[in-house]
Amino acid sequence: MSAEPDGPEDRLRRFATIWSRAVYPVTSTAATRPEFEERLLPVARRLSEALRARSFDAEAGREAGAALVEAHCTDPEALSRTLDCVDAYLVLYCGDDGDRETLRTRSARLQHAMAAGFARALRERTLAEQEAIAKAALQAQGVVAQALHATETRFRAVFEGAAIGIGIADLDGHVLQVNGALTRMFGLTEQALLGRNVRDWTHPDDAPQTWRLYEELVSGEREHYHVEKAFYRPDGTVLWTNLTVSLLRDADGEPHYQLALMEDTTERRLLNLRLRYEATHDALTGLPNRTFFVERLEKALAAGPGQRFGLCYLDLDGFKTVNDSLGHAAGDRLLVEVADRLQSCATAPGEMVARLGGDEFVALTTGPDTRRTVDELAGRIMNALLAPISVDGRELTVRGSIGIVEGPAEERSAAEVLRSADITMYRAKAAGGNRFELADPEADARAITRHGLTTALPTALDRGEFFIEYQPLVHLGDGSVRGAEALVRWLHPQHGVLSPDRFIPLAEHTGLIVPLGRWVLEQSVRQARAWRDANGGDALGPLRINVNLSPCQLTHPGLVQDTVEILERTGVTPDALCLEVTESALIGADDDLLKPLRRLAEMGVDIALDDFGTGYSNLANLRRLPVSVLKLDRSFTQSMQQFPADPVDLKIVEGIVALAHSLDLAVTVEGVETGAQAEQLRILGCDTAQGWYYARPGPPERLHDLALVDATG
C-alpha cells in the first residue's frame, strides 16, 4: 500500500490525478492524460482554497464548472464523474485538520456551484453554436423552398453534424426536417418524427407562457423565444430541453418556416435535483433540514388571513450522556430511530417534521384549527418516545422537552417563531423535562431581555456602566454609623438602573463575576479611604466597608492576592474591610474552600455569614467557619415591625444572638424598617443593623453626611 502524500501540495496533486483519471475517458480533447491533469491542477487548487476559506465563495465552484467546459468536458458524464470525485476526495486530500462536518457541508455547496457554473458555460457555448446554426439556417432558408440553392451543402453539414437537436416545421406546426441529434434525443426514427405536429407535444409541466409565445411567433409577432420545456419519450420517460424557436422568413420578409433548436438538459436537471435534495435534507436522518424547514415555515406564515400555524420544538433530554457514554455512532443510531418515529407522527396534510441539528427537531402543522392539532401533534410525539430504543444491545429510554408556538399567520417572522419556540422548550426543560410548554409572550420577553443583558455584560464594565450605592450599618446601642454595605448597580443604556438580582446571576453564569467583583472591592475600599481622608483620619471612628463575595469568587485562586494588593494600594487596614459570604455558599464547604477565607481572617479582614437562617442553619457548623459576624436574614425580624412581636420569633432571635455572642460573633440584622423593630432588636442584644429605617442605599456622600451628623450630635 502506498504512503499518504506528505505535504499539502502533494495531496493537492494526488486529488488532481484522481480527478483527471476519472474524467479523461469522457473528454473530447487532443491532450494527453498528463497534459489534461496539468490543466486541472489550478482548478483543483482554487477548489481547495475555497473549501478552507473563512467565508464561502460560490464563484470558485462556478469557475471550476466553467473550466470543465473550456477543457472540452461537455459530456454530462464528465460533470457527474467530477462531482463524484469532489464528493469523495476533496475533503480527504484538501481539508487539512478542519472540522469534517463543516468541510463536508462546504464541499456539497461547492458541488452545487460547480454544476451551476458548468450549466451556465455549456449554455453559453450552446447558444453560440445555436447562433451560428441560426445564421446558417437563415442564409439557407431558401433551401427548403428551392432545393437547388447554392448554400445547401454548407447548411446540410451544419444541420447533420450539430450536437444539438434541430427541427424545421411549417407555420401550421408540421415537422418537415429533423437532424440525427433530435431523433436520438426523442428515441424515434426520422420517419416517426416527420409529419408530427408540434402542438401535440404538450406537457403538464409546460410554463404558462410557452404556447402563447409559440402562437406569437407563428403569427409573425415575434422573431424567436427561449423556454425550458419537457417532452414525453415513447417509453414514458421525460426529456427536458432548453428550447429556442426562431421564425424563418422568405426573400420578401414573409414568415415561412419555424426553426427549433433543442439542448438536452435531462441529466443536468436530475443532477440539480439531487444536489437540491442534499442541500435541503439532513444527511443522517433524511429529514428536511433547517434550510428546508425555514422555507416551509415562511410560506406557512405568509398563508393569508384565516390561516394559522402550530410549531413543536423538540430537544431530547440527556442526549449528551448517550454520546459521552456509548459514543457518537450510537448517538447517531438513536437519532435515526427518533427521526423515524417523529416522521410517523406528522402524516396529516399540512404537517411536516425536520431536524434542525444535533438532537433538536421541529414539527409543523398548518390550517385553520391549529390550536387543537398542535396539542395533538405534541401528544403524539411524546407518546412516540415512550417505547425504549435498542442501540448496541442496550434499551435506551428517550425523553424530550417540547416548546409549542401557535398562532395566526402573518403576525411574526420565521426567526421570531423559532426563537419563541426555543425559549419555550428550554422553559420546559428547566421545569424537569419530559413535558411540553406553551409559549408565553411575557416569558419570552424576560428571556430575550436576559439574553440581551448577558451579551451586554462583557463590555458594560469597560464602558463604566456600573456604580456603587452604600447603605449604612448602624450600631444599635448608641445609634452611631459604623460603616456601610457596598451594593453594585448597573446603569443600563436601555433599561435604566438595574439591581444586583437582575445581573449578578448572569455574571456568575458567564464568569464576569470575578472581574466585576474585583472592581467592586477596589472601588469600595477606595471609598473607605476617601471617607477617612475627608474627616482627618479617624475623627469619626473607623468606617468599615462591607463587600459581598459571590460563590464563584470564593473558588477563584486570585481572591486573597487581589484583596491584599487592593488594601496595600489604597492604604486601608484589613480591619476596615468585611467580606460577606452567603450561608448557602458555605454549606458543606471543605477545607480547600475555607482556606482563602481563613487566610483573610488571619490578616484581620472580617468575614460575615450573610442571609443566616435561609439555609440549613447548622449552628454547630459555625465553630469551624472563619466568620466573625452573623447577618440575620430579614425573614426572622419582619414580625417585629408590629407591636407586640411574635413571641416565637423573639425566642429564635434571642437564642441565635446568645449563641453568636458565646462564639464571639457579632450580630447584624438586615431589613430594619421601623423604630419599634430597631428597639426590640436592641433589647435582644443585636449589635448592628441596616435597613430603610436608617437610610436607603445611596451615593457615598450621603453616608458621610450621616456619619458627620452622628459624630457632631
JSON list of N, CA and C in Angstrom, two decimals, residues 419-473:
[
{"chain": "A", "resi": 419, "resn": "ARG", "atom": "N", "xyz": [-37.35, 31.45, 17.61]},
{"chain": "A", "resi": 419, "resn": "ARG", "atom": "CA", "xyz": [-36.77, 31.93, 18.87]},
{"chain": "A", "resi": 419, "resn": "ARG", "atom": "C", "xyz": [-37.73, 31.71, 20.03]},
{"chain": "A", "resi": 420, "resn": "SER", "atom": "N", "xyz": [-39.01, 32.01, 19.81]},
{"chain": "A", "resi": 420, "resn": "SER", "atom": "CA", "xyz": [-40.01, 31.80, 20.86]},
{"chain": "A", "resi": 420, "resn": "SER", "atom": "C", "xyz": [-40.12, 30.32, 21.21]},
{"chain": "A", "resi": 421, "resn": "ALA", "atom": "N", "xyz": [-40.11, 29.45, 20.19]},
{"chain": "A", "resi": 421, "resn": "ALA", "atom": "CA", "xyz": [-40.21, 28.02, 20.43]},
{"chain": "A", "resi": 421, "resn": "ALA", "atom": "C", "xyz": [-39.00, 27.51, 21.19]},
{"chain": "A", "resi": 422, "resn": "ASP", "atom": "N", "xyz": [-37.83, 28.01, 20.85]},
{"chain": "A", "resi": 422, "resn": "ASP", "atom": "CA", "xyz": [-36.59, 27.60, 21.52]},
{"chain": "A", "resi": 422, "resn": "ASP", "atom": "C", "xyz": [-36.62, 28.01, 22.99]},
{"chain": "A", "resi": 423, "resn": "ILE", "atom": "N", "xyz": [-37.03, 29.26, 23.25]},
{"chain": "A", "resi": 423, "resn": "ILE", "atom": "CA", "xyz": [-37.12, 29.74, 24.62]},
{"chain": "A", "resi": 423, "resn": "ILE", "atom": "C", "xyz": [-38.12, 28.89, 25.42]},
{"chain": "A", "resi": 424, "resn": "THR", "atom": "N", "xyz": [-39.25, 28.59, 24.81]},
{"chain": "A", "resi": 424, "resn": "THR", "atom": "CA", "xyz": [-40.28, 27.80, 25.50]},
{"chain": "A", "resi": 424, "resn": "THR", "atom": "C", "xyz": [-39.80, 26.39, 25.77]},
{"chain": "A", "resi": 425, "resn": "MET", "atom": "N", "xyz": [-39.06, 25.81, 24.81]},
{"chain": "A", "resi": 425, "resn": "MET", "atom": "CA", "xyz": [-38.52, 24.46, 25.01]},
{"chain": "A", "resi": 425, "resn": "MET", "atom": "C", "xyz": [-37.58, 24.44, 26.22]},
{"chain": "A", "resi": 426, "resn": "TYR", "atom": "N", "xyz": [-36.72, 25.44, 26.35]},
{"chain": "A", "resi": 426, "resn": "TYR", "atom": "CA", "xyz": [-35.81, 25.48, 27.49]},
{"chain": "A", "resi": 426, "resn": "TYR", "atom": "C", "xyz": [-36.56, 25.71, 28.80]},
{"chain": "A", "resi": 427, "resn": "ARG", "atom": "N", "xyz": [-37.69, 26.39, 28.71]},
{"chain": "A", "resi": 427, "resn": "ARG", "atom": "CA", "xyz": [-38.52, 26.54, 29.91]},
{"chain": "A", "resi": 427, "resn": "ARG", "atom": "C", "xyz": [-39.08, 25.19, 30.33]},
{"chain": "A", "resi": 428, "resn": "ALA", "atom": "N", "xyz": [-39.50, 24.37, 29.35]},
{"chain": "A", "resi": 428, "resn": "ALA", "atom": "CA", "xyz": [-39.98, 23.02, 29.66]},
{"chain": "A", "resi": 428, "resn": "ALA", "atom": "C", "xyz": [-38.85, 22.17, 30.24]},
{"chain": "A", "resi": 429, "resn": "LYS", "atom": "N", "xyz": [-37.65, 22.32, 29.71]},
{"chain": "A", "resi": 429, "resn": "LYS", "atom": "CA", "xyz": [-36.51, 21.55, 30.21]},
{"chain": "A", "resi": 429, "resn": "LYS", "atom": "C", "xyz": [-36.16, 21.97, 31.63]},
{"chain": "A", "resi": 430, "resn": "ALA", "atom": "N", "xyz": [-36.23, 23.31, 31.90]},
{"chain": "A", "resi": 430, "resn": "ALA", "atom": "CA", "xyz": [-35.92, 23.80, 33.24]},
{"chain": "A", "resi": 430, "resn": "ALA", "atom": "C", "xyz": [-36.95, 23.33, 34.26]},
{"chain": "A", "resi": 431, "resn": "ALA", "atom": "N", "xyz": [-38.17, 23.04, 33.79]},
{"chain": "A", "resi": 431, "resn": "ALA", "atom": "CA", "xyz": [-39.23, 22.56, 34.69]},
{"chain": "A", "resi": 431, "resn": "ALA", "atom": "C", "xyz": [-39.12, 21.06, 34.95]},
{"chain": "A", "resi": 432, "resn": "GLY", "atom": "N", "xyz": [-38.07, 20.42, 34.48]},
{"chain": "A", "resi": 432, "resn": "GLY", "atom": "CA", "xyz": [-37.88, 19.00, 34.75]},
{"chain": "A", "resi": 432, "resn": "GLY", "atom": "C", "xyz": [-37.81, 18.14, 33.50]},
{"chain": "A", "resi": 433, "resn": "GLY", "atom": "N", "xyz": [-38.18, 18.70, 32.35]},
{"chain": "A", "resi": 433, "resn": "GLY", "atom": "CA", "xyz": [-38.11, 17.94, 31.10]},
{"chain": "A", "resi": 433, "resn": "GLY", "atom": "C", "xyz": [-39.24, 16.93, 30.98]},
{"chain": "A", "resi": 434, "resn": "ASN", "atom": "N", "xyz": [-39.21, 16.18, 29.86]},
{"chain": "A", "resi": 434, "resn": "ASN", "atom": "CA", "xyz": [-40.24, 15.17, 29.57]},
{"chain": "A", "resi": 434, "resn": "ASN", "atom": "C", "xyz": [-41.64, 15.79, 29.64]},
{"chain": "A", "resi": 435, "resn": "ARG", "atom": "N", "xyz": [-41.79, 16.95, 29.02]},
{"chain": "A", "resi": 435, "resn": "ARG", "atom": "CA", "xyz": [-43.06, 17.65, 29.05]},
{"chain": "A", "resi": 435, "resn": "ARG", "atom": "C", "xyz": [-43.08, 18.67, 27.91]},
{"chain": "A", "resi": 436, "resn": "PHE", "atom": "N", "xyz": [-44.26, 19.27, 27.67]},
{"chain": "A", "resi": 436, "resn": "PHE", "atom": "CA", "xyz": [-44.29, 20.37, 26.71]},
{"chain": "A", "resi": 436, "resn": "PHE", "atom": "C", "xyz": [-44.94, 21.59, 27.36]},
{"chain": "A", "resi": 437, "resn": "GLU", "atom": "N", "xyz": [-44.49, 22.74, 26.91]},
{"chain": "A", "resi": 437, "resn": "GLU", "atom": "CA", "xyz": [-44.98, 24.02, 27.42]},
{"chain": "A", "resi": 437, "resn": "GLU", "atom": "C", "xyz": [-45.46, 24.87, 26.25]},
{"chain": "A", "resi": 438, "resn": "LEU", "atom": "N", "xyz": [-46.46, 25.71, 26.52]},
{"chain": "A", "resi": 438, "resn": "LEU", "atom": "CA", "xyz": [-46.95, 26.66, 25.52]},
{"chain": "A", "resi": 438, "resn": "LEU", "atom": "C", "xyz": [-46.21, 27.97, 25.64]},
{"chain": "A", "resi": 439, "resn": "ALA", "atom": "N", "xyz": [-45.93, 28.61, 24.53]},
{"chain": "A", "resi": 439, "resn": "ALA", "atom": "CA", "xyz": [-45.21, 29.87, 24.53]},
{"chain": "A", "resi": 439, "resn": "ALA", "atom": "C", "xyz": [-45.97, 30.93, 25.31]},
{"chain": "A", "resi": 440, "resn": "ASP", "atom": "N", "xyz": [-45.23, 31.72, 26.07]},
{"chain": "A", "resi": 440, "resn": "ASP", "atom": "CA", "xyz": [-45.80, 32.81, 26.86]},
{"chain": "A", "resi": 440, "resn": "ASP", "atom": "C", "xyz": [-45.05, 34.09, 26.46]},
{"chain": "A", "resi": 441, "resn": "PRO", "atom": "N", "xyz": [-45.74, 35.06, 25.85]},
{"chain": "A", "resi": 441, "resn": "PRO", "atom": "CA", "xyz": [-45.05, 36.27, 25.40]},
{"chain": "A", "resi": 441, "resn": "PRO", "atom": "C", "xyz": [-44.27, 36.98, 26.51]},
{"chain": "A", "resi": 442, "resn": "GLU", "atom": "N", "xyz": [-44.84, 36.98, 27.73]},
{"chain": "A", "resi": 442, "resn": "GLU", "atom": "CA", "xyz": [-44.13, 37.65, 28.83]},
{"chain": "A", "resi": 442, "resn": "GLU", "atom": "C", "xyz": [-42.85, 36.90, 29.19]},
{"chain": "A", "resi": 443, "resn": "ALA", "atom": "N", "xyz": [-42.93, 35.55, 29.22]},
{"chain": "A", "resi": 443, "resn": "ALA", "atom": "CA", "xyz": [-41.74, 34.76, 29.49]},
{"chain": "A", "resi": 443, "resn": "ALA", "atom": "C", "xyz": [-40.71, 34.93, 28.39]},
{"chain": "A", "resi": 444, "resn": "ASP", "atom": "N", "xyz": [-41.19, 35.01, 27.13]},
{"chain": "A", "resi": 444, "resn": "ASP", "atom": "CA", "xyz": [-40.27, 35.24, 26.01]},
{"chain": "A", "resi": 444, "resn": "ASP", "atom": "C", "xyz": [-39.55, 36.57, 26.19]},
{"chain": "A", "resi": 445, "resn": "ALA", "atom": "N", "xyz": [-40.32, 37.60, 26.57]},
{"chain": "A", "resi": 445, "resn": "ALA", "atom": "CA", "xyz": [-39.72, 38.93, 26.72]},
{"chain": "A", "resi": 445, "resn": "ALA", "atom": "C", "xyz": [-38.66, 38.92, 27.82]},
{"chain": "A", "resi": 446, "resn": "ARG", "atom": "N", "xyz": [-38.96, 38.20, 28.93]},
{"chain": "A", "resi": 446, "resn": "ARG", "atom": "CA", "xyz": [-37.96, 38.13, 30.01]},
{"chain": "A", "resi": 446, "resn": "ARG", "atom": "C", "xyz": [-36.71, 37.40, 29.56]},
{"chain": "A", "resi": 447, "resn": "ALA", "atom": "N", "xyz": [-36.90, 36.31, 28.82]},
{"chain": "A", "resi": 447, "resn": "ALA", "atom": "CA", "xyz": [-35.74, 35.55, 28.34]},
{"chain": "A", "resi": 447, "resn": "ALA", "atom": "C", "xyz": [-34.92, 36.37, 27.35]},
{"chain": "A", "resi": 448, "resn": "ILE", "atom": "N", "xyz": [-35.61, 37.11, 26.47]},
{"chain": "A", "resi": 448, "resn": "ILE", "atom": "CA", "xyz": [-34.89, 37.93, 25.49]},
{"chain": "A", "resi": 448, "resn": "ILE", "atom": "C", "xyz": [-34.13, 39.05, 26.20]},
{"chain": "A", "resi": 449, "resn": "THR", "atom": "N", "xyz": [-34.77, 39.65, 27.20]},
{"chain": "A", "resi": 449, "resn": "THR", "atom": "CA", "xyz": [-34.08, 40.68, 27.98]},
{"chain": "A", "resi": 449, "resn": "THR", "atom": "C", "xyz": [-32.89, 40.10, 28.70]},
{"chain": "A", "resi": 450, "resn": "ARG", "atom": "N", "xyz": [-33.07, 38.90, 29.28]},
{"chain": "A", "resi": 450, "resn": "ARG", "atom": "CA", "xyz": [-31.98, 38.23, 29.99]},
{"chain": "A", "resi": 450, "resn": "ARG", "atom": "C", "xyz": [-30.82, 37.95, 29.04]},
{"chain": "A", "resi": 451, "resn": "HIS", "atom": "N", "xyz": [-31.15, 37.51, 27.83]},
{"chain": "A", "resi": 451, "resn": "HIS", "atom": "CA", "xyz": [-30.10, 37.25, 26.85]},
{"chain": "A", "resi": 451, "resn": "HIS", "atom": "C", "xyz": [-29.39, 38.54, 26.45]},
{"chain": "A", "resi": 452, "resn": "GLY", "atom": "N", "xyz": [-30.18, 39.62, 26.28]},
{"chain": "A", "resi": 452, "resn": "GLY", "atom": "CA", "xyz": [-29.58, 40.89, 25.92]},
{"chain": "A", "resi": 452, "resn": "GLY", "atom": "C", "xyz": [-28.64, 41.40, 27.01]},
{"chain": "A", "resi": 453, "resn": "LEU", "atom": "N", "xyz": [-29.05, 41.22, 28.27]},
{"chain": "A", "resi": 453, "resn": "LEU", "atom": "CA", "xyz": [-28.19, 41.64, 29.37]},
{"chain": "A", "resi": 453, "resn": "LEU", "atom": "C", "xyz": [-26.91, 40.79, 29.41]},
{"chain": "A", "resi": 454, "resn": "THR", "atom": "N", "xyz": [-27.07, 39.50, 29.14]},
{"chain": "A", "resi": 454, "resn": "THR", "atom": "CA", "xyz": [-25.90, 38.61, 29.16]},
{"chain": "A", "resi": 454, "resn": "THR", "atom": "C", "xyz": [-24.88, 39.02, 28.11]},
{"chain": "A", "resi": 455, "resn": "THR", "atom": "N", "xyz": [-25.36, 39.35, 26.91]},
{"chain": "A", "resi": 455, "resn": "THR", "atom": "CA", "xyz": [-24.43, 39.72, 25.84]},
{"chain": "A", "resi": 455, "resn": "THR", "atom": "C", "xyz": [-23.84, 41.10, 26.08]},
{"chain": "A", "resi": 456, "resn": "ALA", "atom": "N", "xyz": [-24.55, 41.97, 26.82]},
{"chain": "A", "resi": 456, "resn": "ALA", "atom": "CA", "xyz": [-24.05, 43.32, 27.07]},
{"chain": "A", "resi": 456, "resn": "ALA", "atom": "C", "xyz": [-23.08, 43.37, 28.25]},
{"chain": "A", "resi": 457, "resn": "LEU", "atom": "N", "xyz": [-23.12, 42.36, 29.12]},
{"chain": "A", "resi": 457, "resn": "LEU", "atom": "CA", "xyz": [-22.30, 42.38, 30.33]},
{"chain": "A", "resi": 457, "resn": "LEU", "atom": "C", "xyz": [-20.81, 42.54, 30.07]},
{"chain": "A", "resi": 458, "resn": "PRO", "atom": "N", "xyz": [-20.21, 41.79, 29.13]},
{"chain": "A", "resi": 458, "resn": "PRO", "atom": "CA", "xyz": [-18.74, 41.86, 28.99]},
{"chain": "A", "resi": 458, "resn": "PRO", "atom": "C", "xyz": [-18.21, 43.25, 28.71]},
{"chain": "A", "resi": 459, "resn": "THR", "atom": "N", "xyz": [-18.96, 44.07, 28.00]},
{"chain": "A", "resi": 459, "resn": "THR", "atom": "CA", "xyz": [-18.47, 45.41, 27.67]},
{"chain": "A", "resi": 459, "resn": "THR", "atom": "C", "xyz": [-18.99, 46.48, 28.64]},
{"chain": "A", "resi": 460, "resn": "ALA", "atom": "N", "xyz": [-19.98, 46.14, 29.45]},
{"chain": "A", "resi": 460, "resn": "ALA", "atom": "CA", "xyz": [-20.56, 47.14, 30.36]},
{"chain": "A", "resi": 460, "resn": "ALA", "atom": "C", "xyz": [-19.53, 47.63, 31.37]},
{"chain": "A", "resi": 461, "resn": "LEU", "atom": "N", "xyz": [-18.67, 46.73, 31.86]},
{"chain": "A", "resi": 461, "resn": "LEU", "atom": "CA", "xyz": [-17.66, 47.13, 32.83]},
{"chain": "A", "resi": 461, "resn": "LEU", "atom": "C", "xyz": [-16.65, 48.08, 32.19]},
{"chain": "A", "resi": 462, "resn": "ASP", "atom": "N", "xyz": [-16.25, 47.76, 30.94]},
{"chain": "A", "resi": 462, "resn": "ASP", "atom": "CA", "xyz": [-15.30, 48.63, 30.24]},
{"chain": "A", "resi": 462, "resn": "ASP", "atom": "C", "xyz": [-15.90, 50.00, 29.95]},
{"chain": "A", "resi": 463, "resn": "ARG", "atom": "N", "xyz": [-17.20, 50.04, 29.72]},
{"chain": "A", "resi": 463, "resn": "ARG", "atom": "CA", "xyz": [-17.86, 51.31, 29.41]},
{"chain": "A", "resi": 463, "resn": "ARG", "atom": "C", "xyz": [-18.21, 52.13, 30.65]},
{"chain": "A", "resi": 464, "resn": "GLY", "atom": "N", "xyz": [-17.92, 51.60, 31.83]},
{"chain": "A", "resi": 464, "resn": "GLY", "atom": "CA", "xyz": [-18.18, 52.33, 33.07]},
{"chain": "A", "resi": 464, "resn": "GLY", "atom": "C", "xyz": [-19.65, 52.44, 33.41]},
{"chain": "A", "resi": 465, "resn": "GLU", "atom": "N", "xyz": [-20.44, 51.40, 33.09]},
{"chain": "A", "resi": 465, "resn": "GLU", "atom": "CA", "xyz": [-21.88, 51.46, 33.34]},
{"chain": "A", "resi": 465, "resn": "GLU", "atom": "C", "xyz": [-22.26, 51.02, 34.75]},
{"chain": "A", "resi": 466, "resn": "PHE", "atom": "N", "xyz": [-21.31, 50.46, 35.52]},
{"chain": "A", "resi": 466, "resn": "PHE", "atom": "CA", "xyz": [-21.61, 50.03, 36.88]},
{"chain": "A", "resi": 466, "resn": "PHE", "atom": "C", "xyz": [-21.27, 51.15, 37.87]},
{"chain": "A", "resi": 467, "resn": "PHE", "atom": "N", "xyz": [-22.05, 51.24, 38.93]},
{"chain": "A", "resi": 467, "resn": "PHE", "atom": "CA", "xyz": [-21.74, 52.17, 40.01]},
{"chain": "A", "resi": 467, "resn": "PHE", "atom": "C", "xyz": [-22.17, 51.53, 41.33]},
{"chain": "A", "resi": 468, "resn": "ILE", "atom": "N", "xyz": [-21.75, 52.13, 42.44]},
{"chain": "A", "resi": 468, "resn": "ILE", "atom": "CA", "xyz": [-21.98, 51.52, 43.76]},
{"chain": "A", "resi": 468, "resn": "ILE", "atom": "C", "xyz": [-22.77, 52.48, 44.64]},
{"chain": "A", "resi": 469, "resn": "GLU", "atom": "N", "xyz": [-23.79, 51.93, 45.30]},
{"chain": "A", "resi": 469, "resn": "GLU", "atom": "CA", "xyz": [-24.50, 52.66, 46.34]},
{"chain": "A", "resi": 469, "resn": "GLU", "atom": "C", "xyz": [-24.16, 52.05, 47.69]},
{"chain": "A", "resi": 470, "resn": "TYR", "atom": "N", "xyz": [-24.31, 52.84, 48.73]},
{"chain": "A", "resi": 470, "resn": "TYR", "atom": "CA", "xyz": [-23.88, 52.40, 50.07]},
{"chain": "A", "resi": 470, "resn": "TYR", "atom": "C", "xyz": [-25.04, 52.54, 51.04]},
{"chain": "A", "resi": 471, "resn": "GLN", "atom": "N", "xyz": [-25.26, 51.47, 51.85]},
{"chain": "A", "resi": 471, "resn": "GLN", "atom": "CA", "xyz": [-26.30, 51.50, 52.88]},
{"chain": "A", "resi": 471, "resn": "GLN", "atom": "C", "xyz": [-25.62, 51.44, 54.24]},
{"chain": "A", "resi": 472, "resn": "PRO", "atom": "N", "xyz": [-25.91, 52.40, 55.11]},
{"chain": "A", "resi": 472, "resn": "PRO", "atom": "CA", "xyz": [-25.17, 52.48, 56.38]},
{"chain": "A", "resi": 472, "resn": "PRO", "atom": "C", "xyz": [-25.47, 51.30, 57.31]},
{"chain": "A", "resi": 473, "resn": "LEU", "atom": "N", "xyz": [-24.44, 50.95, 58.09]},
{"chain": "A", "resi": 473, "resn": "LEU", "atom": "CA", "xyz": [-24.55, 49.98, 59.18]},
{"chain": "A", "resi": 473, "resn": "LEU", "atom": "C", "xyz": [-24.53, 50.78, 60.48]}
]
